[in-house]
GROMACS .gro file of C-alpha atoms in nm:
model
  341
    1MET     CA    1  11.240   3.658  11.359
    2ILE     CA    2  11.063   3.729  11.032
    3GLU     CA    3  10.795   3.464  10.983
    4LYS     CA    4  10.588   3.597  10.693
    5ILE     CA    5  10.550   3.881  10.448
    6ARG     CA    6  10.281   4.009  10.213
    7ILE     CA    7  10.394   4.199   9.904
    8LYS     CA    8  10.172   4.413   9.682
    9ASN     CA    9  10.244   4.608   9.364
   10TYR     CA   10  10.622   4.585   9.382
   11ARG     CA   11  10.814   4.543   9.057
   12GLY     CA   12  10.701   4.213   8.899
   13ILE     CA   13  10.477   4.117   9.193
   14LYS     CA   14  10.112   4.215   9.196
   15SER     CA   15  10.028   4.025   9.515
   16LEU     CA   16  10.222   3.756   9.699
   17GLU     CA   17  10.231   3.611  10.049
   18ILE     CA   18  10.525   3.410  10.183
   19ASN     CA   19  10.482   3.218  10.509
   20ASN     CA   20  10.675   2.965  10.720
   21LEU     CA   21  11.001   3.159  10.710
   22LYS     CA   22  11.274   3.013  10.929
   23LYS     CA   23  11.637   3.080  11.021
   24TYR     CA   24  11.764   2.977  10.677
   25ASN     CA   25  11.543   3.066  10.380
   26PHE     CA   26  11.619   2.981  10.018
   27PHE     CA   27  11.437   3.133   9.721
   28ILE     CA   28  11.501   2.946   9.395
   29GLY     CA   29  11.363   2.950   9.042
   30ASN     CA   30  11.422   3.071   8.688
   31ASN     CA   31  11.542   3.416   8.595
   32GLY     CA   32  11.250   3.658   8.597
   33SER     CA   33  11.054   3.460   8.858
   34SER     CA   34  11.079   3.744   9.115
   35LYS     CA   35  11.279   3.554   9.374
   36THR     CA   36  11.526   3.842   9.407
   37THR     CA   37  11.238   4.091   9.406
   38SER     CA   38  11.090   3.904   9.703
   39LEU     CA   39  11.423   3.925   9.885
   40GLU     CA   40  11.427   4.299   9.816
   41ALA     CA   41  11.074   4.335   9.952
   42ILE     CA   42  11.162   4.167  10.281
   43PHE     CA   43  11.475   4.381  10.312
   44SER     CA   44  11.272   4.697  10.244
   45ALA     CA   45  11.000   4.597  10.492
   46ILE     CA   46  11.241   4.588  10.785
   47PRO     CA   47  11.224   4.924  10.969
   48ASN     CA   48  11.490   5.150  10.820
   49ASP     CA   49  11.551   5.508  10.718
   50GLY     CA   50  11.323   5.482  10.415
   51ASN     CA   51  11.578   5.447  10.137
   52ALA     CA   52  11.589   5.066  10.117
   53ILE     CA   53  11.416   5.052   9.778
   54VAL     CA   54  11.682   5.287   9.642
   55ILE     CA   55  11.956   5.063   9.784
   56MET     CA   56  11.786   4.768   9.614
   57ALA     CA   57  11.773   4.950   9.281
   58ASN     CA   58  12.141   5.038   9.310
   59SER     CA   59  12.223   4.674   9.382
   60ARG     CA   60  12.076   4.594   9.040
   61GLY     CA   61  12.296   4.858   8.878
   62MET     CA   62  12.006   5.101   8.837
   63GLN     CA   63  12.039   5.468   8.925
   64VAL     CA   64  11.705   5.599   9.047
   65LYS     CA   65  11.594   5.913   8.866
   66LEU     CA   66  11.276   6.112   8.842
   67ASN     CA   67  11.192   5.955   8.507
   68ASN     CA   68  11.225   5.594   8.626
   69ASN     CA   69  11.083   5.591   8.980
   70ASN     CA   70  10.766   5.434   8.837
   71SER     CA   71  10.970   5.116   8.775
   72PHE     CA   72  10.934   5.033   9.146
   73PHE     CA   73  10.563   4.969   9.085
   74TYR     CA   74  10.394   4.665   8.934
   75ASN     CA   75  10.348   4.731   8.562
   76SER     CA   76  10.473   5.086   8.635
   77ASN     CA   77  10.124   5.164   8.763
   78ILE     CA   78  10.172   5.437   9.023
   79SER     CA   79   9.801   5.460   9.106
   80ASP     CA   80   9.840   5.161   9.342
   81ASP     CA   81  10.076   5.195   9.637
   82ILE     CA   82  10.352   4.947   9.707
   83GLU     CA   83  10.281   4.758  10.030
   84PHE     CA   84  10.500   4.533  10.244
   85THR     CA   85  10.337   4.376  10.552
   86LEU     CA   86  10.579   4.208  10.789
   87ASN     CA   87  10.455   3.941  11.034
   88ASP     CA   88  10.105   4.098  11.032
   89ASP     CA   89  10.284   4.351  11.251
   90ILE     CA   90  10.380   4.655  11.047
   91THR     CA   91  10.298   4.772  10.694
   92THR     CA   92  10.521   4.988  10.477
   93LYS     CA   93  10.352   5.187  10.199
   94ILE     CA   94  10.539   5.362   9.919
   95SER     CA   95  10.352   5.611   9.706
   96LEU     CA   96  10.399   5.865   9.430
   97LYS     CA   97  10.056   6.015   9.493
   98ASN     CA   98  10.135   6.234   9.793
   99ILE     CA   99  10.317   6.511   9.613
  100ASN     CA  100  10.047   6.762   9.705
  101ARG     CA  101  10.116   6.698  10.073
  102LEU     CA  102  10.475   6.813  10.036
  103ASN     CA  103  10.563   7.172  10.117
  104ASN     CA  104  10.732   7.312   9.805
  105ASN     CA  105  10.917   7.564  10.020
  106LEU     CA  106  11.100   7.272  10.181
  107LEU     CA  107  11.199   7.138   9.842
  108ASN     CA  108  11.338   7.473   9.733
  109SER     CA  109  11.516   7.548  10.061
  110ASN     CA  110  11.693   7.212  10.056
  111ASN     CA  111  11.793   7.229   9.688
  112TYR     CA  112  11.561   6.940   9.600
  113ASN     CA  113  11.408   7.009   9.264
  114GLU     CA  114  11.147   6.736   9.267
  115PHE     CA  115  10.950   6.506   9.492
  116ILE     CA  116  11.036   6.143   9.411
  117TYR     CA  117  10.835   5.925   9.655
  118ASN     CA  118  10.662   5.908   9.991
  119ILE     CA  119  10.704   5.628  10.245
  120SER     CA  120  10.484   5.556  10.546
  121VAL     CA  121  10.499   5.277  10.803
  122PHE     CA  122  10.193   5.175  11.004
  123GLU     CA  123  10.121   4.949  11.297
  124LYS     CA  124   9.847   4.690  11.249
  125ASN     CA  125   9.601   4.934  11.411
  126ASN     CA  126   9.687   5.182  11.131
  127LYS     CA  127   9.875   5.411  11.368
  128THR     CA  128  10.154   5.587  11.178
  129LEU     CA  129  10.502   5.499  11.303
  130TYR     CA  130  10.712   5.674  11.040
  131GLU     CA  131  10.656   5.901  10.743
  132SER     CA  132  10.893   6.075  10.509
  133ASN     CA  133  10.893   6.237  10.169
  134PHE     CA  134  11.198   6.193   9.952
  135GLY     CA  135  11.332   6.451   9.710
  136ILE     CA  136  11.588   6.433   9.433
  137ASP     CA  137  11.843   6.702   9.346
  138PRO     CA  138  11.996   6.790   9.005
  139SER     CA  139  12.275   6.535   9.063
  140ASN     CA  140  12.017   6.257   9.117
  141ARG     CA  141  12.101   6.234   9.485
  142ILE     CA  142  11.804   6.121   9.693
  143PHE     CA  143  11.749   6.234  10.051
  144PRO     CA  144  11.463   6.224  10.301
  145ILE     CA  145  11.284   6.542  10.400
  146GLU     CA  146  10.999   6.608  10.640
  147ILE     CA  147  11.067   6.298  10.850
  148LYS     CA  148  10.801   6.227  11.111
  149THR     CA  149  10.817   5.947  11.368
  150ASN     CA  150  10.632   5.856  11.685
  151THR     CA  151  10.771   5.722  12.009
  152GLU     CA  152  10.721   5.355  11.914
  153TRP     CA  153  10.931   5.375  11.596
  154ASN     CA  154  11.263   5.312  11.770
  155GLU     CA  155  11.110   5.012  11.946
  156TYR     CA  156  11.036   4.853  11.607
  157ILE     CA  157  11.387   4.933  11.483
  158GLU     CA  158  11.528   4.757  11.788
  159LYS     CA  159  11.283   4.468  11.751
  160TYR     CA  160  11.379   4.388  11.391
  161GLY     CA  161  11.745   4.489  11.417
  162ARG     CA  162  11.993   4.564  11.143
  163CYS     CA  163  11.999   4.394  10.806
  164PHE     CA  164  12.275   4.352  10.550
  165TRP     CA  165  12.239   4.310  10.172
  166ILE     CA  166  12.494   4.129   9.955
  167SER     CA  167  12.459   4.076   9.580
  168PRO     CA  168  12.702   4.018   9.291
  169LEU     CA  169  12.717   4.394   9.225
  170THR     CA  170  12.765   4.495   9.589
  171LYS     CA  171  12.979   4.207   9.715
  172TYR     CA  172  13.310   4.391   9.688
  173GLN     CA  173  13.186   4.745   9.751
  174TYR     CA  174  13.200   4.732  10.129
  175GLY     CA  175  13.580   4.707  10.134
  176ILE     CA  176  13.690   4.379  10.288
  177ALA     CA  177  14.024   4.535  10.393
  178GLN     CA  178  13.855   4.813  10.589
  179ILE     CA  179  13.601   4.577  10.745
  180THR     CA  180  13.878   4.337  10.846
  181LYS     CA  181  14.077   4.624  10.998
  182GLU     CA  182  13.776   4.731  11.204
  183MET     CA  183  13.711   4.376  11.321
  184ILE     CA  184  14.071   4.332  11.432
  185GLU     CA  185  14.055   4.663  11.620
  186ASN     CA  186  13.736   4.538  11.787
  187LYS     CA  187  13.920   4.225  11.902
  188LYS     CA  188  13.739   3.988  11.665
  189LYS     CA  189  14.048   3.856  11.487
  190GLU     CA  190  13.999   3.506  11.628
  191TYR     CA  191  13.658   3.482  11.460
  192ILE     CA  192  13.802   3.574  11.121
  193LEU     CA  193  14.084   3.322  11.159
  194LYS     CA  194  13.834   3.053  11.254
  195ALA     CA  195  13.635   3.124  10.938
  196ILE     CA  196  13.946   3.127  10.720
  197GLY     CA  197  14.049   2.796  10.876
  198PHE     CA  198  13.761   2.623  10.697
  199PHE     CA  199  13.933   2.708  10.366
  200GLU     CA  200  14.303   2.733  10.455
  201GLU     CA  201  14.408   2.536  10.764
  202ASP     CA  202  14.764   2.673  10.769
  203ILE     CA  203  14.669   3.039  10.817
  204ASP     CA  204  14.770   3.154  11.165
  205ASP     CA  205  14.745   3.534  11.149
  206ILE     CA  206  14.575   3.816  10.962
  207VAL     CA  207  14.647   4.189  10.942
  208SER     CA  208  14.493   4.478  10.752
  209ASP     CA  209  14.578   4.846  10.717
  210GLY     CA  210  14.240   4.922  10.564
  211THR     CA  211  14.363   4.896  10.205
  212GLU     CA  212  14.500   4.541  10.190
  213VAL     CA  213  14.450   4.215  10.379
  214LEU     CA  214  14.762   4.009  10.450
  215LEU     CA  215  14.769   3.652  10.578
  216SER     CA  216  15.038   3.458  10.760
  217LYS     CA  217  15.079   3.099  10.645
  218LYS     CA  218  15.271   2.842  10.848
  219GLY     CA  219  15.612   2.772  10.696
  220VAL     CA  220  15.615   3.091  10.487
  221GLY     CA  221  15.853   3.366  10.596
  222LYS     CA  222  15.645   3.667  10.491
  223MET     CA  223  15.284   3.781  10.497
  224LEU     CA  224  15.088   3.706  10.180
  225PRO     CA  225  14.808   3.915  10.023
  226ILE     CA  226  14.468   3.748  10.043
  227SER     CA  227  14.447   3.764   9.663
  228SER     CA  228  14.728   3.508   9.640
  229PHE     CA  229  14.491   3.247   9.784
  230GLY     CA  230  14.243   3.285   9.497
  231GLY     CA  231  13.927   3.489   9.458
  232GLY     CA  232  13.712   3.233   9.636
  233LEU     CA  233  13.855   3.311   9.979
  234SER     CA  234  13.800   3.686   9.932
  235SER     CA  235  13.446   3.623   9.809
  236ALA     CA  236  13.363   3.400  10.105
  237LEU     CA  237  13.523   3.632  10.359
  238ASP     CA  238  13.331   3.928  10.217
  239ILE     CA  239  13.010   3.756  10.328
  240ILE     CA  240  13.137   3.588  10.643
  241THR     CA  241  13.261   3.912  10.801
  242CYS     CA  242  12.901   4.040  10.797
  243LEU     CA  243  12.814   3.778  11.058
  244PHE     CA  244  13.020   3.963  11.316
  245TYR     CA  245  12.862   4.306  11.280
  246ASP     CA  246  12.704   4.423  11.603
  247GLY     CA  247  12.326   4.421  11.595
  248ILE     CA  248  12.291   4.229  11.267
  249THR     CA  249  11.977   4.012  11.277
  250SER     CA  250  11.919   3.937  10.909
  251ILE     CA  251  12.147   3.886  10.610
  252PHE     CA  252  12.029   3.884  10.249
  253ILE     CA  253  12.251   3.712   9.992
  254ASP     CA  254  12.150   3.726   9.626
  255GLU     CA  255  12.318   3.452   9.419
  256ALA     CA  256  12.523   3.321   9.710
  257GLU     CA  257  12.738   3.100   9.488
  258THR     CA  258  12.884   3.392   9.290
  259GLY     CA  259  13.264   3.405   9.310
  260LEU     CA  260  13.296   3.063   9.473
  261HIS     CA  261  13.429   2.749   9.307
  262TYR     CA  262  13.185   2.462   9.348
  263THR     CA  263  13.446   2.261   9.540
  264ASN     CA  264  13.435   2.528   9.811
  265PHE     CA  265  13.055   2.522   9.848
  266PRO     CA  266  13.059   2.270  10.137
  267LYS     CA  267  13.323   2.468  10.327
  268PHE     CA  268  13.142   2.797  10.275
  269CYS     CA  269  12.805   2.652  10.378
  270GLU     CA  270  12.960   2.491  10.683
  271VAL     CA  271  13.123   2.812  10.803
  272LEU     CA  272  12.800   3.008  10.755
  273ILE     CA  273  12.603   2.753  10.954
  274ASP     CA  274  12.872   2.700  11.217
  275ILE     CA  275  12.920   3.070  11.295
  276SER     CA  276  12.551   3.158  11.281
  277THR     CA  277  12.425   2.863  11.488
  278ASN     CA  278  12.439   3.049  11.817
  279LYS     CA  279  12.369   3.392  11.672
  280ASN     CA  280  12.030   3.553  11.631
  281ILE     CA  281  12.077   3.593  11.256
  282GLN     CA  282  11.821   3.501  10.992
  283PHE     CA  283  11.930   3.432  10.633
  284PHE     CA  284  11.748   3.499  10.306
  285ILE     CA  285  11.935   3.350  10.012
  286THR     CA  286  11.886   3.305   9.639
  287THR     CA  287  12.087   3.060   9.433
  288HIS     CA  288  12.090   2.912   9.084
  289SER     CA  289  12.315   2.626   9.194
  290ASP     CA  290  12.182   2.279   9.269
  291GLU     CA  291  12.517   2.194   9.427
  292PHE     CA  292  12.510   2.490   9.664
  293LEU     CA  293  12.159   2.415   9.788
  294LYS     CA  294  12.236   2.044   9.824
  295ASP     CA  295  12.556   2.113  10.020
  296PHE     CA  296  12.371   2.350  10.253
  297TYR     CA  297  12.101   2.092  10.326
  298ASN     CA  298  12.356   1.811  10.367
  299ILE     CA  299  12.534   2.002  10.642
  300LEU     CA  300  12.207   2.079  10.821
  301VAL     CA  301  12.108   1.711  10.798
  302LYS     CA  302  12.438   1.612  10.961
  303LYS     CA  303  12.378   1.866  11.236
  304ARG     CA  304  12.013   1.755  11.271
  305ASN     CA  305  11.905   2.112  11.214
  306GLU     CA  306  11.569   2.148  11.039
  307ASP     CA  307  11.541   2.526  11.074
  308ILE     CA  308  11.531   2.585  10.698
  309THR     CA  309  11.271   2.642  10.432
  310THR     CA  310  11.284   2.664  10.053
  311TYR     CA  311  11.046   2.833   9.813
  312ARG     CA  312  11.047   2.772   9.440
  313PHE     CA  313  10.933   3.070   9.233
  314GLN     CA  314  10.762   3.033   8.897
  315LYS     CA  315  10.627   3.292   8.658
  316ILE     CA  316  10.310   3.168   8.491
  317ASP     CA  317  10.178   3.418   8.237
  318SER     CA  318  10.191   3.743   8.436
  319ASP     CA  319  10.148   3.583   8.779
  320ILE     CA  320  10.413   3.473   9.026
  321LYS     CA  321  10.347   3.134   9.184
  322ILE     CA  322  10.548   2.989   9.471
  323VAL     CA  323  10.584   2.631   9.589
  324TYR     CA  324  10.676   2.573   9.953
  325TYR     CA  325  10.922   2.294  10.032
  326PRO     CA  326  10.935   2.208  10.403
  327TYR     CA  327  11.248   2.040  10.529
  328GLU     CA  328  11.167   1.673  10.461
  329ARG     CA  329  11.023   1.740  10.115
  330ALA     CA  330  11.327   1.945  10.010
  331VAL     CA  331  11.570   1.679  10.137
  332ARG     CA  332  11.388   1.409   9.939
  333ALA     CA  333  11.376   1.624   9.625
  334LEU     CA  334  11.749   1.698   9.641
  335LYS     CA  335  11.829   1.328   9.687
  336ASP     CA  336  11.619   1.255   9.378
  337GLY     CA  337  11.830   1.492   9.165
  338TRP     CA  338  11.595   1.790   9.176
  339ASP     CA  339  11.673   2.063   8.920
  340ILE     CA  340  11.607   2.382   9.115
  341ARG     CA  341  11.565   2.592   8.801
   0.00000   0.00000   0.00000
C-alpha cells in the first residue's frame, strides 16, 4: 500500500508531499494544477524498469527527444535532480548531470548516439538498489544501458507490485479485443460477464478472436459487436479488464469519466468498487466531474467503506497547494454542492 509520496523538481512541482493515501485516492482541481503530474510521479516512483517517465510523457502525446528531455524538470532546470520518495522507503532520482559517468564506447556499440537521462533508486539508508543510464538512437527510441541492480531490488519490485496507467490518450491503445481474448483463455470469462452485467443485464456470453469482441444478448439470434452497445461499454470495459491482470496492485486513471455518459457513472463506479473490494488494488484517479466523484462516494457510503481520500490541487502563483479532504469532510462538501474545480 502506498501511503505517502514526496515529489521534488518534477514538471510543474518544485516540492510537494502527499500523505494519508488510501485504497481509493482522488486528485481534483483546475487544469494546470498538477494533479495529473502528481499521479505521474507516484506511478514513476513505483519500482520499474526506469522508463516510467517516458511512458508518462507518451501518455500526454509527447515524444521524448534529446532537445526536450529538460521538460521533465521543474522550470526546465536540469541542475536539480528529480526526486520521488515513496513511503519514506525508497527514493528515485532522475538526473541529466551524470553524462560523464557513461562509457561512450557503450553508446557507440549499441547505436545510441546520445545520453538522455540517468535514473537511480535508493533505500532510505542511501544504499543503491538500481541504476541505469538511458540512451536515445537516431529514431528517438529510448533504451536502458548499463543497468546495475543489487539483490534487494527484486524484493522491492515484488513488494510494490505491478501498476497500470490509463489516460484519455492511452485508453484504447492496449487492445480490448486482445485483452479479452487472453482473459477468456485464462478462464476469467465469468469476471468479464459479471462486469458487463452492471451495464447490460441481458448479456450471457462473450467471445473474442483478438481483433473484435462479440457479445451474446438474450433473445437475439446472433453475436453482436461490442460497438453496437455504444462507446460507453467499451470505455468502461477497457478499464475494468485491468482489474483482472495478475500481480496488479495499483491502477492510475487520468480523467476517469472520459468516454462515459454521466448516466453510466454510478454503474461504472459500482463495478470498480465491487470487483476491487477483495483485491489488493489501490486506485489513483483524477476527474473533472462533480457527478463522477459524488457517485463514487455515494456507493462507498452505502457500503460503509471509508477507505478513500480526496486531494484538491490549486496553483497559486508558481506554487502548488493541496487541500486534504478526509472521508467525512468530502461527503459533507459533496452534499453541499461542492464544485470540485
